[in-house]
PDB file of C-alpha atoms in Angstrom:
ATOM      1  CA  UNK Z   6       0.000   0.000   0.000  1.00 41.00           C
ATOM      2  CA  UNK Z   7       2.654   2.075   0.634  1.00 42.00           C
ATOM      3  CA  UNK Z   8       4.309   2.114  -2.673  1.00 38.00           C
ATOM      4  CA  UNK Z   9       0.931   2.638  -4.439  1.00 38.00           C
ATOM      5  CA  UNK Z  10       0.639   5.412  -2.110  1.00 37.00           C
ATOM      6  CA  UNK Z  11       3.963   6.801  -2.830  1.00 36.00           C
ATOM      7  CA  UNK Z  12       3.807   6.396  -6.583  1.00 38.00           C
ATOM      8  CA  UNK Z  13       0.442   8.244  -6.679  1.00 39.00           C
ATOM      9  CA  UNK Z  14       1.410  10.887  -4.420  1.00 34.00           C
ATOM     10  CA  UNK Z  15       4.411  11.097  -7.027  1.00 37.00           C
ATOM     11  CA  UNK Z  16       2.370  11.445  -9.702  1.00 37.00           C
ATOM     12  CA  UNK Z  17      -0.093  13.705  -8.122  1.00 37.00           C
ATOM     13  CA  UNK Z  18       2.616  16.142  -7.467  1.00 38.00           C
ATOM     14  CA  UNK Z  19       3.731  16.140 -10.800  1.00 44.00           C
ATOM     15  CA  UNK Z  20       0.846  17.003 -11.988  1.00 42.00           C
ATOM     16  CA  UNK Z  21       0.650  19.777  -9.654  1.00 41.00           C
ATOM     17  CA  UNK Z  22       3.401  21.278 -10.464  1.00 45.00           C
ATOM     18  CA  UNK Z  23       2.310  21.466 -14.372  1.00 49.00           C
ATOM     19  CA  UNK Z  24      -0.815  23.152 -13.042  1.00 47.00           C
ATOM     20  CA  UNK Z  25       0.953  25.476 -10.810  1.00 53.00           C
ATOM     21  CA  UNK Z  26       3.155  26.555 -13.541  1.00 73.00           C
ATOM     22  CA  UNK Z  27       0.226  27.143 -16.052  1.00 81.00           C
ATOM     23  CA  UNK Z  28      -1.535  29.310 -13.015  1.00 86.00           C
ATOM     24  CA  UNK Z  29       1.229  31.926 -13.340  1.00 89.00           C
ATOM     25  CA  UNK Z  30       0.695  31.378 -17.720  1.00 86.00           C
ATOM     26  CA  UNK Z  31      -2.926  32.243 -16.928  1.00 92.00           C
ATOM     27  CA  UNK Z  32      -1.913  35.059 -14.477  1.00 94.00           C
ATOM     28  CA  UNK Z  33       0.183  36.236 -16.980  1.00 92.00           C
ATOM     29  CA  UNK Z  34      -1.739  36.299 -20.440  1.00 93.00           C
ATOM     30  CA  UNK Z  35      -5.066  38.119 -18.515  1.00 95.00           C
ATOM     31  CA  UNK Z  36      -2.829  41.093 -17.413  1.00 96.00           C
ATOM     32  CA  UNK Z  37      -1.140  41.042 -21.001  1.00 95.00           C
ATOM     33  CA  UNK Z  38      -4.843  41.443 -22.397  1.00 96.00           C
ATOM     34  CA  UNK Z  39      -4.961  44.864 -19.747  1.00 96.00           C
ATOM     35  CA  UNK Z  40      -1.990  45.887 -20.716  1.00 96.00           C
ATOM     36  CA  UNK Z  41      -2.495  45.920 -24.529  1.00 95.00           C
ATOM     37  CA  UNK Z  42      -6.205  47.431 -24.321  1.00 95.00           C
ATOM     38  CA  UNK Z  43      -4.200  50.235 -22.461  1.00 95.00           C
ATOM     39  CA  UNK Z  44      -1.652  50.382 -25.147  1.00 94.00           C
ATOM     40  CA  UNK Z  45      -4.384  50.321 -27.830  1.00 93.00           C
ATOM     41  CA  UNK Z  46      -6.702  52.861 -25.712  1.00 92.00           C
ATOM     42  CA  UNK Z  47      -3.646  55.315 -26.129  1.00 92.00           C
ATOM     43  CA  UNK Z  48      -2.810  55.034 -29.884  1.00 90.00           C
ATOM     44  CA  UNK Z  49      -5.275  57.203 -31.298  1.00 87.00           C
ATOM     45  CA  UNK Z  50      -4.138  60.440 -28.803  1.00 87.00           C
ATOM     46  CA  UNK Z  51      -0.793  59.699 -29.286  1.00 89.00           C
ATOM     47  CA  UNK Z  52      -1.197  59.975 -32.825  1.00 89.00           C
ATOM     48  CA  UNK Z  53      -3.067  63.280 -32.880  1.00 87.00           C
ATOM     49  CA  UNK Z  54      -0.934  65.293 -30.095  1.00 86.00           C
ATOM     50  CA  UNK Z  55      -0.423  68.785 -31.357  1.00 88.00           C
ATOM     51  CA  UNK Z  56       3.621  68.773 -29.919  1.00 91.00           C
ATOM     52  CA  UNK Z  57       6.304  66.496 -28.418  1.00 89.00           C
ATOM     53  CA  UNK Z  58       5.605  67.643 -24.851  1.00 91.00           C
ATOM     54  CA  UNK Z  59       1.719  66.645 -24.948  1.00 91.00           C
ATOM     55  CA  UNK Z  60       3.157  63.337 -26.631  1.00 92.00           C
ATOM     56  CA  UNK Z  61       5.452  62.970 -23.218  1.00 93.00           C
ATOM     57  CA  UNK Z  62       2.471  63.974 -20.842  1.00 93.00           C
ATOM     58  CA  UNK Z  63       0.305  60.817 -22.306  1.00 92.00           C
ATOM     59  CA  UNK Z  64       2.824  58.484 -22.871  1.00 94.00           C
ATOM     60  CA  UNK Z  65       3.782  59.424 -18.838  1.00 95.00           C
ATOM     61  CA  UNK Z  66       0.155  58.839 -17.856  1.00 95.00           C
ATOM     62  CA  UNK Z  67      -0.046  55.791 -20.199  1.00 95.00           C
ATOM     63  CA  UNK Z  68       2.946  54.319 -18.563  1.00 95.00           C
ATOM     64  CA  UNK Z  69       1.796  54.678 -15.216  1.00 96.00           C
ATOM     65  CA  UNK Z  70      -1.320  52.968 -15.597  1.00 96.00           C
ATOM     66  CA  UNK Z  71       0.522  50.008 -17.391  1.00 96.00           C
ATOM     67  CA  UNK Z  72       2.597  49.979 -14.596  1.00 95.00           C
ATOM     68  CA  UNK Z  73       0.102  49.909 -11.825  1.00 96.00           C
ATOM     69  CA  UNK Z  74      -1.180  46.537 -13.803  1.00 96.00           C
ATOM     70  CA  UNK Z  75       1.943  44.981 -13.440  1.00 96.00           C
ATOM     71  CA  UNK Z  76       2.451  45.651  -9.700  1.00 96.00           C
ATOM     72  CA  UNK Z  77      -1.105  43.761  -9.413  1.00 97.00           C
ATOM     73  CA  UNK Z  78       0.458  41.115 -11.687  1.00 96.00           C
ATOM     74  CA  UNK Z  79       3.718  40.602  -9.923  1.00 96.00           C
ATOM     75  CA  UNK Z  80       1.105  40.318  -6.268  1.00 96.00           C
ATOM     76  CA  UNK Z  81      -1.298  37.700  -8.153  1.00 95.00           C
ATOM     77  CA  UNK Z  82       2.127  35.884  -8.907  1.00 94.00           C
ATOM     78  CA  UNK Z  83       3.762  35.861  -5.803  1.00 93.00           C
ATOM     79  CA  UNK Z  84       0.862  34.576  -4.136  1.00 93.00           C
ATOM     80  CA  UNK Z  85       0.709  31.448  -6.824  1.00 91.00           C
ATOM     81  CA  UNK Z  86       4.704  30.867  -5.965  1.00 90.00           C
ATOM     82  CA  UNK Z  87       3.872  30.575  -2.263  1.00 89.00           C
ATOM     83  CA  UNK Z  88       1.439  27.659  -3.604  1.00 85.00           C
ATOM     84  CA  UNK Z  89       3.961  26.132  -5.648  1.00 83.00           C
ATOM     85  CA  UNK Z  90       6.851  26.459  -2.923  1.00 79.00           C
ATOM     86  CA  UNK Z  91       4.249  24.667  -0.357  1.00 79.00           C
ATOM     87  CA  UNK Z  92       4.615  21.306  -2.907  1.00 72.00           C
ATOM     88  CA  UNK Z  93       7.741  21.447  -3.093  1.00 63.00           C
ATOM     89  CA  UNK Z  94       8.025  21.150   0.341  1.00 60.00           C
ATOM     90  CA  UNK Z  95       6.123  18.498   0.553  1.00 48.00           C
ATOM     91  CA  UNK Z  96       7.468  16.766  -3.152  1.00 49.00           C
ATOM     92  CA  UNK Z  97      11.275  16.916  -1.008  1.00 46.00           C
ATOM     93  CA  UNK Z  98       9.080  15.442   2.394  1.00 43.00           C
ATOM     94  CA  UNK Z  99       7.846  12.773   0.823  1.00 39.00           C
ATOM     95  CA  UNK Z 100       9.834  11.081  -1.968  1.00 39.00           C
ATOM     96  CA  UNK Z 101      13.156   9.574  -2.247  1.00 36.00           C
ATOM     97  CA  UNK Z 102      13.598  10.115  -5.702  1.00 38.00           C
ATOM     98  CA  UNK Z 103      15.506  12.957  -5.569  1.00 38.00           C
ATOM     99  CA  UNK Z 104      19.165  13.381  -5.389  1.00 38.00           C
ATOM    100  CA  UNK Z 105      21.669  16.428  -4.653  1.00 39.00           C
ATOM    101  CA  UNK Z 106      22.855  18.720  -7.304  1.00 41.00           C
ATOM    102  CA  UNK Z 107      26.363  17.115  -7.470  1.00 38.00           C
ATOM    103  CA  UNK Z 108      25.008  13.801  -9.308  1.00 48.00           C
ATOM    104  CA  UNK Z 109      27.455  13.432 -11.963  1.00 50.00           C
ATOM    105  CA  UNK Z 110      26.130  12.353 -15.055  1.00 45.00           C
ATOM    106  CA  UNK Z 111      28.966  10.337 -16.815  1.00 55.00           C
ATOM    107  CA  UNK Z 112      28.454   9.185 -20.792  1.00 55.00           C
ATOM    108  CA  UNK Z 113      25.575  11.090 -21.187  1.00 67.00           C
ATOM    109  CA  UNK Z 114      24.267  14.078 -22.758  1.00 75.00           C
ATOM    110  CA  UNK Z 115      23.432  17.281 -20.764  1.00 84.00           C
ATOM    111  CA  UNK Z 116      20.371  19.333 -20.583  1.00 89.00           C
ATOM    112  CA  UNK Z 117      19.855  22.067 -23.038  1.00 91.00           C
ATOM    113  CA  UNK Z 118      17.728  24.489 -23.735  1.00 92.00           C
ATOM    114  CA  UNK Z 119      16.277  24.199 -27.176  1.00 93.00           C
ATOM    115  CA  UNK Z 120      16.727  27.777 -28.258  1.00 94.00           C
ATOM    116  CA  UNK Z 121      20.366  28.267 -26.479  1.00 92.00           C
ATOM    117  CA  UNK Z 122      21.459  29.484 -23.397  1.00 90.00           C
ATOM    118  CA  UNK Z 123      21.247  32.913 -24.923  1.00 91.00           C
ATOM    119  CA  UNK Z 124      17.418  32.640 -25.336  1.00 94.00           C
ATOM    120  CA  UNK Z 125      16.967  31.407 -21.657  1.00 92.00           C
ATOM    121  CA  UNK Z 126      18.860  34.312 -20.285  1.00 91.00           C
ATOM    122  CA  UNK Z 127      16.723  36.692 -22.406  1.00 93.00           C
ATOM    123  CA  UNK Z 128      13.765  35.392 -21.102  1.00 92.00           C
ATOM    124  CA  UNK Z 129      14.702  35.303 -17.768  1.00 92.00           C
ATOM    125  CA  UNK Z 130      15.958  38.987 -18.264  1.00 92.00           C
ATOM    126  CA  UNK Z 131      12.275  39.895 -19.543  1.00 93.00           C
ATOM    127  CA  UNK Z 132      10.191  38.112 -17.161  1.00 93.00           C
ATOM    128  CA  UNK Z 133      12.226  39.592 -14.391  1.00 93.00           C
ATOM    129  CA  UNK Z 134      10.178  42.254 -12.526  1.00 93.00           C
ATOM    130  CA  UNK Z 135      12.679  44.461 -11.448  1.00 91.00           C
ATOM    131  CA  UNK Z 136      10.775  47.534 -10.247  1.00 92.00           C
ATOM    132  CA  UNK Z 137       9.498  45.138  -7.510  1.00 91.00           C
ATOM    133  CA  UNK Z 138      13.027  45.479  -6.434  1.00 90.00           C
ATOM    134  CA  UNK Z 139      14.446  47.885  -4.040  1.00 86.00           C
ATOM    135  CA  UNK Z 140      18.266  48.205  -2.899  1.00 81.00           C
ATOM    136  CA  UNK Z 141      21.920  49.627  -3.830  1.00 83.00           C
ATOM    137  CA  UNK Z 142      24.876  48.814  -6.078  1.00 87.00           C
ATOM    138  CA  UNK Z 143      24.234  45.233  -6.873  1.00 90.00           C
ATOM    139  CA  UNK Z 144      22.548  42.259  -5.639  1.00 93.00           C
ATOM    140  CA  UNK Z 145      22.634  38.846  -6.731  1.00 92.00           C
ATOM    141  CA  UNK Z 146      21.257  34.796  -6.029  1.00 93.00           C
ATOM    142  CA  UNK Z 147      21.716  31.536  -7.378  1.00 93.00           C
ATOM    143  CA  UNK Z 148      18.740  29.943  -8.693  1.00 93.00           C
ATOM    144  CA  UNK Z 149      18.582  26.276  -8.760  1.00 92.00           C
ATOM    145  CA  UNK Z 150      16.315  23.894 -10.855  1.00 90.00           C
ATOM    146  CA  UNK Z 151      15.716  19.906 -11.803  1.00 90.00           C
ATOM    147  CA  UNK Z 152      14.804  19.463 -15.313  1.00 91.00           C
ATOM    148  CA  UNK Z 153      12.525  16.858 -15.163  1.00 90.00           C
ATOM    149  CA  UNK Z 154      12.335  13.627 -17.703  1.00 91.00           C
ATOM    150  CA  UNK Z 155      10.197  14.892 -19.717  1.00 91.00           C
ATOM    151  CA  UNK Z 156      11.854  18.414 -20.077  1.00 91.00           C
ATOM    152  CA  UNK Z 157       9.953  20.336 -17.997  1.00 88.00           C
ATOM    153  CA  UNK Z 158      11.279  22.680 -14.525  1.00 88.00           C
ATOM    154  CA  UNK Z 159      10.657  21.865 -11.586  1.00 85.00           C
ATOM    155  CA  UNK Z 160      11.641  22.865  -8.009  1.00 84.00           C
ATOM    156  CA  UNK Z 161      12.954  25.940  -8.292  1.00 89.00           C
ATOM    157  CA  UNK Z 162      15.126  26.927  -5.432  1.00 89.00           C
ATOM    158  CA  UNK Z 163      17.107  30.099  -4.932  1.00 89.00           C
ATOM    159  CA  UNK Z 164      20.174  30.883  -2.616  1.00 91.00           C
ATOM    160  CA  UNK Z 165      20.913  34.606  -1.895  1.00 91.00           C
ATOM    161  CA  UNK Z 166      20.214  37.323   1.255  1.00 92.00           C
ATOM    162  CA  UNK Z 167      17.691  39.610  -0.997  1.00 92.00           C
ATOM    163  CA  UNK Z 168      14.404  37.987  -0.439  1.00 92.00           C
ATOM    164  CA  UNK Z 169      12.583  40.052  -2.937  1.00 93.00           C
ATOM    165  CA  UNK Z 170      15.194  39.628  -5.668  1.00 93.00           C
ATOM    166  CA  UNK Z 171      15.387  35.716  -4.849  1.00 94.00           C
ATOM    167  CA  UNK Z 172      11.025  35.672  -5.237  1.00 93.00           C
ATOM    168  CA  UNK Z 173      11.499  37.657  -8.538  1.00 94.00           C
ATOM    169  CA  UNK Z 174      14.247  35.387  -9.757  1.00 94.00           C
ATOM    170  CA  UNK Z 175      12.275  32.418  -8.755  1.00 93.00           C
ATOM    171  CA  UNK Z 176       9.343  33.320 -11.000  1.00 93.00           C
ATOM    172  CA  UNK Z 177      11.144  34.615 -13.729  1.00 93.00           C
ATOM    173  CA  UNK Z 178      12.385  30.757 -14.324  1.00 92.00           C
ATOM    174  CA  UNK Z 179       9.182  29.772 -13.601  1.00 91.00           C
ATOM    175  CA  UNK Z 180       7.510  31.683 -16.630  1.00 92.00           C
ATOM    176  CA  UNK Z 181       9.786  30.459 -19.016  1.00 91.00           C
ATOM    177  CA  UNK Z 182       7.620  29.295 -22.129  1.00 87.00           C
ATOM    178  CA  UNK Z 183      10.100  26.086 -23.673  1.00 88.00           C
ATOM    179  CA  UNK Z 184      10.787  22.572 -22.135  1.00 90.00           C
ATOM    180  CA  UNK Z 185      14.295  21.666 -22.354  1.00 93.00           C
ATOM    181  CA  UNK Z 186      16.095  18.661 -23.666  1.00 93.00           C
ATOM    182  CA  UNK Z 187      16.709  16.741 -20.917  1.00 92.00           C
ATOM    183  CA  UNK Z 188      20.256  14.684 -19.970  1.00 90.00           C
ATOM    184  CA  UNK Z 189      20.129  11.361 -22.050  1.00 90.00           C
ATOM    185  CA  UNK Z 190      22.170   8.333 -20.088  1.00 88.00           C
ATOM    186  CA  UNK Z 191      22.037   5.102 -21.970  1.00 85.00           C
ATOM    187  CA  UNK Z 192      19.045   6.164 -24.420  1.00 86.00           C
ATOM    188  CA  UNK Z 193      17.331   6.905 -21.793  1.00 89.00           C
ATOM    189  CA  UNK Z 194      16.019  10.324 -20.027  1.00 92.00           C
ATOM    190  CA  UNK Z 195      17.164  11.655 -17.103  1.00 91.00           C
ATOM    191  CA  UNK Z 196      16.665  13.964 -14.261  1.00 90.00           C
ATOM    192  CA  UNK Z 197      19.242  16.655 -13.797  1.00 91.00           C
ATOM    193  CA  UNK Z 198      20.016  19.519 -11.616  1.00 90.00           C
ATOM    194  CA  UNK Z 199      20.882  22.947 -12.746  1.00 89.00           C
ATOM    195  CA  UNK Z 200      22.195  26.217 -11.028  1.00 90.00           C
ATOM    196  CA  UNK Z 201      22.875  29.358 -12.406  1.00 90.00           C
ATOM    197  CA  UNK Z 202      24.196  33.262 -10.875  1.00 92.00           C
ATOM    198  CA  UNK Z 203      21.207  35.689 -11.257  1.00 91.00           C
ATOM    199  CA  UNK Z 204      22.256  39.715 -10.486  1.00 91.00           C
ATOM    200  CA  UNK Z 205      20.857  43.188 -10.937  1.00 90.00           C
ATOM    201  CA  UNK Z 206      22.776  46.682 -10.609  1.00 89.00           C
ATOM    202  CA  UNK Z 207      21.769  49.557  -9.681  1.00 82.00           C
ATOM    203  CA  UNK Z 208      23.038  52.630 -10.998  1.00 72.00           C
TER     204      UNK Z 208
END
């Protein structure tokens, strides 16, 4: 019974995280919508202001209302990562299947992301909410992540004394849109575990 139990709870989880992660795509594409029927609500005055300085005046009241939307954004996503760091929790409680992130993975392939590592780092960059973000010179984190089997993220773990930048970092990874290509050990798939440096200045 225990087994069955294990194995279910496994696969529960799994599918929980999938779910989680397509809460934050949700999240995401209904404050897009906003923010493009703001955009689009702006065109037409934009394109009839009499001189540059009425052109700055909208296009400073247009960005401050697009900005408001993504402060409410950023709040509706860090309350779905608190959700998704609660199974974690309980993924790492109750499964052995895990390993640490020093598992060498000899004859094998190793993970890659399908567009590059350039395009992952772009998208990171752009998901990255950094006006959530508050503090001096520079601050930086590790994030850590498993890709999964089947080339999905999962677990995403940070290490770093910012709290806010870590959260930001966090979901930034989590909103990535591509699956990678996971390690392949003997024709077969495998589970691997990633870290990279995250860091913002300030000027």
């Amino acid at each position: 019974m225990k087994k069955h139990f294990s194995l279910f709870l496994f696969f529960v989880l799994n599918f929980y995280f999938s779910q989680q992660t397509e809460g934050l795509r949700i999240i995401k594409a209904k404050y897009d919508i906003q923010i493009q029927n703001i955009e689009n609500s702006y065109t037409d005055a934009l394109s009839k202001a009499p001189s540059r300085k009425r052109v700055n005046k909208i296009t400073s009241i247009k960005d401050k209302e697009i900005n408001a939307i993504k402060f409410l954004r950023n709040n509706e996503y860090l309350e779905e990562l608190v959700k998704i760091n609660e199974t974690y929790r309980l993924s790492h409680s109750s499964s052995s299947s895990s390993s640490g992130d020093s598992e060498k993975f000899e004859n094998s392939t190793s993970p890659k992301h399908p567009k590059g590592s350039d395009f992952f780092k772009k998208e990171i960059s752009d998901n990255f909410f950094s006006d959530a973000i508050k503090g001096r010179n520079r601050i930086e984190c590790r994030i850590y992540f498993t890709v999964e089997k089947d080339g999905s993220l999962t677990s995403v773990k940070n290490s770093g004394d910012n709290e806010n930048f870590n959260r930001q970092a966090e979901l930034a990874v989590l909103l990535t849109q591509e699956k990678w290509e996971p390690v392949i050990r003997n024709g077969q798939p495998e589970r691997a575990y990633m870290s990279f440096p995250v860091a913002l200045n300030f000027d």
